[in-house]
Amino acid sequence: MRSLRPWLVCLALVAAALPARAQDHLKVVASFSILGDFVRNVGGDRVEVTTLVGPDGDVHVYTPAPADARKIADAKLVIINGLGLEGWLPRLLQSSGSKAPIVTATKGVTPLKFGSDADPHAWQSVANAKTYVVNIRDALGAVAPTDSEVFRVNAESYLAKLDALDREVREAVAQIPPAHRKVISTHDAFGYLAAAYGVEFVAPLGVSTESEASARAIAAIITQIKSSKVSAVFLENISDDRLIRRIAAESGARVGGTLYSDGLTSEKGAAPTYIDMVRHNIKALTSALAN
Ligand code: ZN
């Protein structure tokens, strides 16, 4: 028995070293890609961020995989959007057996109404994105207090970038003649952008990315575009774009390109970060609507 002792000491040393290294990277799960980007910006090299719904994924209709339960079970913190966005999440959290705190990044955001529900797409206003960042900063600091100063400094610098981004969006919208600030888009994801910056979005499909528009609904949309003088129709990275192309062809409105609503793209795409996404969208809007 005594001969086992050195091995036990060795194992104890290894075991002591492992958590120390794991502490350097606080494991955080974010429900979808945009939240993951916020967590990366605030957490920097102190966090290891995993997203459940990755780039170009549809967070409304996600089907969790067994690996997702393991990611949550390993995490020290789970960040979600809330406002009813992640309907698939409660069951996943339960099956993971996780005891990690679940933090709602939209806490403190004034929700817009979506019929009788809240509109979950609050990140489409940069002012709201700042609320997300503050909530994420506080959540990270609560779980890893020794790094809270790092999170504070990172958040400060990212919040300054978001302030600059917000100004950029306002200046860009100011270039669009007021009568042209009207577009149609495949799912109603831009209510907060519309409210914050004064661009009107007309949605043909409502909030569900699952629903199919009927022939009668499409005819009604085309009439609507013509009568309300919608200047451009937009595509999204998560919806079937054939419908929008058909509406554009039949109504004479311009196809304004792709707007990114609910997910970032991969590194090589047009919107690998939140700031890239907002810049891309606002550029697509101004170039379609400015003249
Ligand atoms: Zn959406």
CSV table of C-alpha atoms and ligand atoms in Angstrom, one decimal:
chain,number,residue,atom,x,y,z
A,1,MET,CA,0.0,0.0,0.0
A,2,ARG,CA,2.8,2.4,0.9
A,3,SER,CA,4.3,2.0,-2.6
A,4,LEU,CA,1.1,3.6,-4.0
A,5,ARG,CA,1.8,6.9,-2.2
A,6,PRO,CA,4.1,8.5,-4.7
A,7,TRP,CA,1.5,7.8,-7.4
A,8,LEU,CA,-1.2,9.4,-5.3
A,9,VAL,CA,0.9,12.4,-4.8
A,10,CYS,CA,1.5,12.6,-8.5
A,11,LEU,CA,-2.2,12.3,-9.2
A,12,ALA,CA,-3.0,14.9,-6.6
A,13,LEU,CA,-0.5,17.3,-8.3
A,14,VAL,CA,-2.0,16.7,-11.7
A,15,ALA,CA,-5.5,17.1,-10.3
A,16,ALA,CA,-4.4,20.4,-8.7
A,17,ALA,CA,-2.9,21.7,-11.9
A,18,LEU,CA,-6.0,20.9,-14.1
A,19,PRO,CA,-8.6,23.1,-12.3
A,20,ALA,CA,-6.0,25.9,-12.2
A,21,ARG,CA,-5.8,25.8,-16.0
A,22,ALA,CA,-9.5,25.4,-16.3
A,23,GLN,CA,-10.0,28.5,-14.2
A,24,ASP,CA,-8.0,30.5,-16.7
A,25,HIS,CA,-10.8,29.8,-19.2
A,26,LEU,CA,-14.2,30.3,-17.7
A,27,LYS,CA,-16.5,28.0,-19.6
A,28,VAL,CA,-19.6,29.9,-20.8
A,29,VAL,CA,-22.4,28.7,-23.0
A,30,ALA,CA,-24.3,31.3,-25.1
A,31,SER,CA,-27.6,30.2,-26.7
A,32,PHE,CA,-26.8,31.7,-30.1
A,33,SER,CA,-24.0,33.3,-32.2
A,34,ILE,CA,-24.8,37.0,-31.5
A,35,LEU,CA,-24.7,36.4,-27.7
A,36,GLY,CA,-21.5,34.4,-28.1
A,37,ASP,CA,-19.8,37.4,-29.8
A,38,PHE,CA,-20.8,39.7,-26.9
A,39,VAL,CA,-19.4,37.2,-24.4
A,40,ARG,CA,-16.2,36.9,-26.3
A,41,ASN,CA,-15.8,40.7,-26.4
A,42,VAL,CA,-16.4,41.1,-22.7
A,43,GLY,CA,-14.6,37.9,-21.5
A,44,GLY,CA,-11.6,38.1,-23.8
A,45,ASP,CA,-9.0,35.5,-23.1
A,46,ARG,CA,-10.5,34.7,-19.7
A,47,VAL,CA,-13.4,32.8,-21.2
A,48,GLU,CA,-14.1,29.9,-23.4
A,49,VAL,CA,-17.3,30.5,-25.2
A,50,THR,CA,-19.5,27.8,-26.8
A,51,THR,CA,-22.6,28.7,-28.7
A,52,LEU,CA,-25.5,26.3,-29.1
A,53,VAL,CA,-27.0,27.7,-32.3
A,54,GLY,CA,-23.9,28.5,-34.4
A,55,PRO,CA,-23.4,30.8,-37.4
A,56,ASP,CA,-26.3,30.9,-39.9
A,57,GLY,CA,-28.5,28.8,-37.5
A,58,ASP,CA,-32.1,29.5,-36.8
A,59,VAL,CA,-32.5,30.1,-33.0
A,60,HIS,CA,-36.3,30.0,-33.3
A,61,VAL,CA,-36.6,26.4,-34.3
A,62,TYR,CA,-33.4,24.8,-33.0
A,63,THR,CA,-33.3,21.1,-32.2
A,64,PRO,CA,-30.7,20.5,-29.5
A,65,ALA,CA,-28.3,17.6,-29.9
A,66,PRO,CA,-27.0,15.4,-27.0
A,67,ALA,CA,-23.7,17.3,-27.3
A,68,ASP,CA,-25.5,20.5,-26.3
A,69,ALA,CA,-26.5,19.0,-22.9
A,70,ARG,CA,-22.9,18.1,-22.3
A,71,LYS,CA,-21.8,21.7,-23.2
A,72,ILE,CA,-24.2,23.1,-20.6
A,73,ALA,CA,-23.2,20.5,-18.0
A,74,ASP,CA,-19.6,21.7,-18.4
A,75,ALA,CA,-20.4,25.4,-18.3
A,76,LYS,CA,-20.0,27.7,-15.3
A,77,LEU,CA,-22.4,30.2,-16.8
A,78,VAL,CA,-25.2,30.1,-19.4
A,79,ILE,CA,-26.2,33.3,-21.2
A,80,ILE,CA,-29.6,33.4,-22.9
A,81,ASN,CA,-31.5,36.1,-24.8
A,82,GLY,CA,-34.9,35.5,-23.1
A,83,LEU,CA,-38.1,37.3,-24.3
A,84,GLY,CA,-39.3,33.8,-25.4
A,85,LEU,CA,-36.6,33.4,-28.1
A,86,GLU,CA,-35.2,30.1,-26.9
A,87,GLY,CA,-38.4,28.0,-26.5
A,88,TRP,CA,-36.3,24.8,-26.8
A,89,LEU,CA,-34.0,25.7,-24.0
A,90,PRO,CA,-35.8,24.8,-20.7
A,91,ARG,CA,-35.9,21.1,-21.5
A,92,LEU,CA,-32.3,21.1,-22.5
A,93,LEU,CA,-31.3,22.8,-19.3
A,94,GLN,CA,-33.2,20.3,-17.3
A,95,SER,CA,-31.7,17.3,-19.1
A,96,SER,CA,-28.2,18.7,-18.7
A,97,GLY,CA,-28.5,18.6,-14.9
A,98,SER,CA,-26.6,21.9,-14.8
A,99,LYS,CA,-26.4,24.0,-11.7
A,100,ALA,CA,-24.7,26.9,-13.5
A,101,PRO,CA,-26.4,30.3,-13.3
A,102,ILE,CA,-28.7,31.1,-16.2
A,103,VAL,CA,-28.4,34.8,-17.1
A,104,THR,CA,-30.9,36.6,-19.3
A,105,ALA,CA,-29.0,39.2,-21.4
A,106,THR,CA,-32.1,41.3,-22.2
A,107,LYS,CA,-32.8,42.1,-18.5
A,108,GLY,CA,-33.7,45.8,-18.3
A,109,VAL,CA,-34.5,46.1,-22.1
A,110,THR,CA,-38.0,47.5,-22.7
A,111,PRO,CA,-39.6,44.8,-24.8
A,112,LEU,CA,-41.6,45.7,-27.9
A,113,LYS,CA,-44.9,43.9,-28.4
A,114,PHE,CA,-45.3,41.1,-31.0
A,115,GLY,CA,-49.1,40.6,-30.8
A,116,SER,CA,-49.6,39.4,-27.3
A,117,ASP,CA,-45.9,38.2,-26.9
A,118,ALA,CA,-42.7,40.1,-26.6
A,119,ASP,CA,-40.5,40.7,-29.7
A,120,PRO,CA,-37.3,38.7,-28.8
A,121,HIS,CA,-35.0,40.5,-31.4
A,122,ALA,CA,-33.9,43.2,-29.0
A,123,TRP,CA,-30.3,43.1,-30.3
A,124,GLN,CA,-31.3,44.8,-33.5
A,125,SER,CA,-31.1,48.2,-31.6
A,126,VAL,CA,-27.5,49.0,-30.7
A,127,ALA,CA,-28.7,50.7,-27.5
A,128,ASN,CA,-30.2,47.4,-26.4
A,129,ALA,CA,-26.9,45.6,-27.4
A,130,LYS,CA,-25.2,47.8,-24.8
A,131,THR,CA,-27.7,46.5,-22.2
A,132,TYR,CA,-26.8,42.9,-23.1
A,133,VAL,CA,-23.1,43.7,-22.7
A,134,VAL,CA,-23.6,45.3,-19.3
A,135,ASN,CA,-25.6,42.2,-18.1
A,136,ILE,CA,-22.9,39.9,-19.5
A,137,ARG,CA,-20.1,41.9,-17.8
A,138,ASP,CA,-21.9,41.6,-14.5
A,139,ALA,CA,-22.7,37.9,-14.9
A,140,LEU,CA,-19.1,37.1,-15.7
A,141,GLY,CA,-17.9,39.2,-12.8
A,142,ALA,CA,-20.2,37.4,-10.4
A,143,VAL,CA,-19.0,34.0,-11.5
A,144,ALA,CA,-15.3,34.9,-11.7
A,145,PRO,CA,-14.9,37.9,-9.3
A,146,THR,CA,-11.1,37.8,-9.5
A,147,ASP,CA,-11.4,38.7,-13.2
A,148,SER,CA,-14.1,41.3,-12.8
A,149,GLU,CA,-11.7,44.2,-13.4
A,150,VAL,CA,-10.7,42.6,-16.7
A,151,PHE,CA,-14.3,42.2,-17.7
A,152,ARG,CA,-15.0,45.8,-16.7
A,153,VAL,CA,-12.2,47.1,-18.9
A,154,ASN,CA,-13.1,44.9,-21.9
A,155,ALA,CA,-16.8,45.9,-21.6
A,156,GLU,CA,-15.8,49.6,-21.4
A,157,SER,CA,-13.9,49.4,-24.6
A,158,TYR,CA,-16.6,47.3,-26.4
A,159,LEU,CA,-19.3,49.7,-25.2
A,160,ALA,CA,-17.4,52.6,-26.7
A,161,LYS,CA,-17.3,50.7,-30.1
A,162,LEU,CA,-21.1,50.2,-29.8
A,163,ASP,CA,-21.6,53.9,-29.1
A,164,ALA,CA,-19.6,54.7,-32.3
A,165,LEU,CA,-21.7,52.1,-34.2
A,166,ASP,CA,-24.9,53.6,-33.0
A,167,ARG,CA,-23.8,57.0,-34.3
A,168,GLU,CA,-22.8,55.4,-37.6
A,169,VAL,CA,-26.2,53.9,-38.0
A,170,ARG,CA,-28.0,57.2,-37.2
A,171,GLU,CA,-25.8,59.1,-39.7
A,172,ALA,CA,-26.4,56.4,-42.4
A,173,VAL,CA,-30.2,56.5,-41.9
A,174,ALA,CA,-30.1,60.3,-42.1
A,175,GLN,CA,-28.8,59.9,-45.7
A,176,ILE,CA,-32.0,58.1,-46.7
A,177,PRO,CA,-34.9,60.4,-47.8
A,178,PRO,CA,-37.7,59.9,-45.2
A,179,ALA,CA,-40.2,58.7,-47.8
A,180,HIS,CA,-37.8,55.9,-48.8
A,181,ARG,CA,-37.3,54.4,-45.4
A,182,LYS,CA,-39.7,51.5,-46.0
A,183,VAL,CA,-38.6,47.9,-46.8
A,184,ILE,CA,-40.1,44.4,-46.7
A,185,SER,CA,-38.2,41.5,-45.2
A,186,THR,CA,-38.8,37.8,-44.8
A,187,HIS,CA,-39.4,37.6,-41.1
A,188,ASP,CA,-40.4,40.3,-38.7
A,189,ALA,CA,-37.0,40.6,-37.0
A,190,PHE,CA,-36.3,44.3,-37.2
A,191,GLY,CA,-38.9,45.9,-35.0
A,192,TYR,CA,-36.2,47.2,-32.6
A,193,LEU,CA,-34.1,48.6,-35.5
A,194,ALA,CA,-37.3,50.2,-36.9
A,195,ALA,CA,-38.2,51.8,-33.6
A,196,ALA,CA,-34.7,53.0,-32.8
A,197,TYR,CA,-33.7,54.4,-36.2
A,198,GLY,CA,-36.9,55.1,-38.0
A,199,VAL,CA,-36.8,52.6,-40.9
A,200,GLU,CA,-40.2,50.9,-41.5
A,201,PHE,CA,-40.2,47.1,-42.0
A,202,VAL,CA,-43.1,45.4,-43.5
A,203,ALA,CA,-43.0,41.6,-42.9
A,204,PRO,CA,-44.7,39.1,-45.1
A,205,LEU,CA,-44.5,36.1,-42.9
A,206,GLY,CA,-44.8,37.2,-39.3
A,207,VAL,CA,-42.4,36.0,-36.7
A,208,SER,CA,-42.3,32.3,-37.4
A,209,THR,CA,-39.5,31.3,-39.8
A,210,GLU,CA,-41.3,28.0,-40.2
A,211,SER,CA,-44.5,29.2,-41.7
A,212,GLU,CA,-45.2,29.2,-45.4
A,213,ALA,CA,-46.9,32.1,-47.0
A,214,SER,CA,-50.1,31.1,-48.9
A,215,ALA,CA,-50.7,32.3,-52.5
A,216,ARG,CA,-53.3,34.7,-51.2
A,217,ALA,CA,-50.9,36.1,-48.6
A,218,ILE,CA,-48.3,36.6,-51.4
A,219,ALA,CA,-50.8,38.4,-53.5
A,220,ALA,CA,-51.7,40.6,-50.6
A,221,ILE,CA,-48.1,41.5,-50.0
A,222,ILE,CA,-47.5,42.5,-53.6
A,223,THR,CA,-50.6,44.7,-53.4
A,224,GLN,CA,-49.2,46.1,-50.2
A,225,ILE,CA,-45.8,46.9,-51.7
A,226,LYS,CA,-47.3,48.7,-54.6
A,227,SER,CA,-49.8,50.7,-52.6
A,228,SER,CA,-47.5,51.6,-49.7
A,229,LYS,CA,-44.5,52.3,-52.1
A,230,VAL,CA,-42.1,49.9,-50.5
A,231,SER,CA,-38.7,50.6,-52.1
A,232,ALA,CA,-36.9,47.4,-51.6
A,233,VAL,CA,-37.3,43.8,-50.4
A,234,PHE,CA,-34.6,42.1,-48.4
A,235,LEU,CA,-33.4,38.5,-47.8
A,236,GLU,CA,-32.2,36.9,-44.6
A,237,ASN,CA,-29.5,34.3,-44.1
A,238,ILE,CA,-31.9,32.0,-42.3
A,239,SER,CA,-35.0,32.0,-44.5
A,240,ASP,CA,-36.0,30.7,-47.9
A,241,ASP,CA,-35.2,33.5,-50.3
A,242,ARG,CA,-37.3,32.2,-53.3
A,243,LEU,CA,-40.4,33.9,-51.8
A,244,ILE,CA,-38.7,37.3,-51.6
A,245,ARG,CA,-37.3,37.1,-55.1
A,246,ARG,CA,-40.8,36.2,-56.4
A,247,ILE,CA,-42.4,39.1,-54.5
A,248,ALA,CA,-39.7,41.5,-55.9
A,249,ALA,CA,-40.2,40.2,-59.5
A,250,GLU,CA,-44.0,40.6,-59.3
A,251,SER,CA,-44.1,43.9,-57.4
A,252,GLY,CA,-41.3,45.8,-59.1
A,253,ALA,CA,-39.5,46.5,-55.8
A,254,ARG,CA,-35.8,46.1,-55.7
A,255,VAL,CA,-34.1,43.1,-54.0
A,256,GLY,CA,-31.9,45.0,-51.5
A,257,GLY,CA,-29.6,42.1,-50.7
A,258,THR,CA,-29.3,40.1,-47.6
A,259,LEU,CA,-30.1,41.4,-44.1
A,260,TYR,CA,-28.8,39.4,-41.2
A,261,SER,CA,-31.3,39.2,-38.4
A,262,ASP,CA,-30.9,36.3,-36.0
A,263,GLY,CA,-27.5,34.8,-36.6
A,264,LEU,CA,-23.9,35.8,-37.5
A,265,THR,CA,-22.2,34.2,-40.5
A,266,SER,CA,-19.0,32.1,-40.3
A,267,GLU,CA,-15.6,33.9,-40.3
A,268,LYS,CA,-15.6,34.1,-44.1
A,269,GLY,CA,-19.2,35.5,-44.4
A,270,ALA,CA,-20.4,39.1,-44.4
A,271,ALA,CA,-21.2,39.2,-40.7
A,272,PRO,CA,-18.9,37.2,-38.5
A,273,THR,CA,-19.4,39.7,-35.6
A,274,TYR,CA,-22.3,41.7,-34.3
A,275,ILE,CA,-20.6,45.0,-35.3
A,276,ASP,CA,-20.0,43.6,-38.8
A,277,MET,CA,-23.7,42.5,-38.9
A,278,VAL,CA,-25.0,45.9,-38.1
A,279,ARG,CA,-22.7,47.6,-40.5
A,280,HIS,CA,-23.6,45.2,-43.3
A,281,ASN,CA,-27.3,45.7,-42.7
A,282,ILE,CA,-27.1,49.4,-42.6
A,283,LYS,CA,-25.0,49.5,-45.8
A,284,ALA,CA,-27.5,47.2,-47.5
A,285,LEU,CA,-30.4,49.5,-46.4
A,286,THR,CA,-28.8,52.7,-47.4
A,287,SER,CA,-27.6,51.5,-50.8
A,288,ALA,CA,-31.0,50.2,-51.6
A,289,LEU,CA,-33.0,53.1,-50.3
A,290,ALA,CA,-30.8,56.2,-50.7
A,291,ASN,CA,-32.0,57.1,-54.3
B,1,ZN,ZN,-36.0,35.9,-35.6
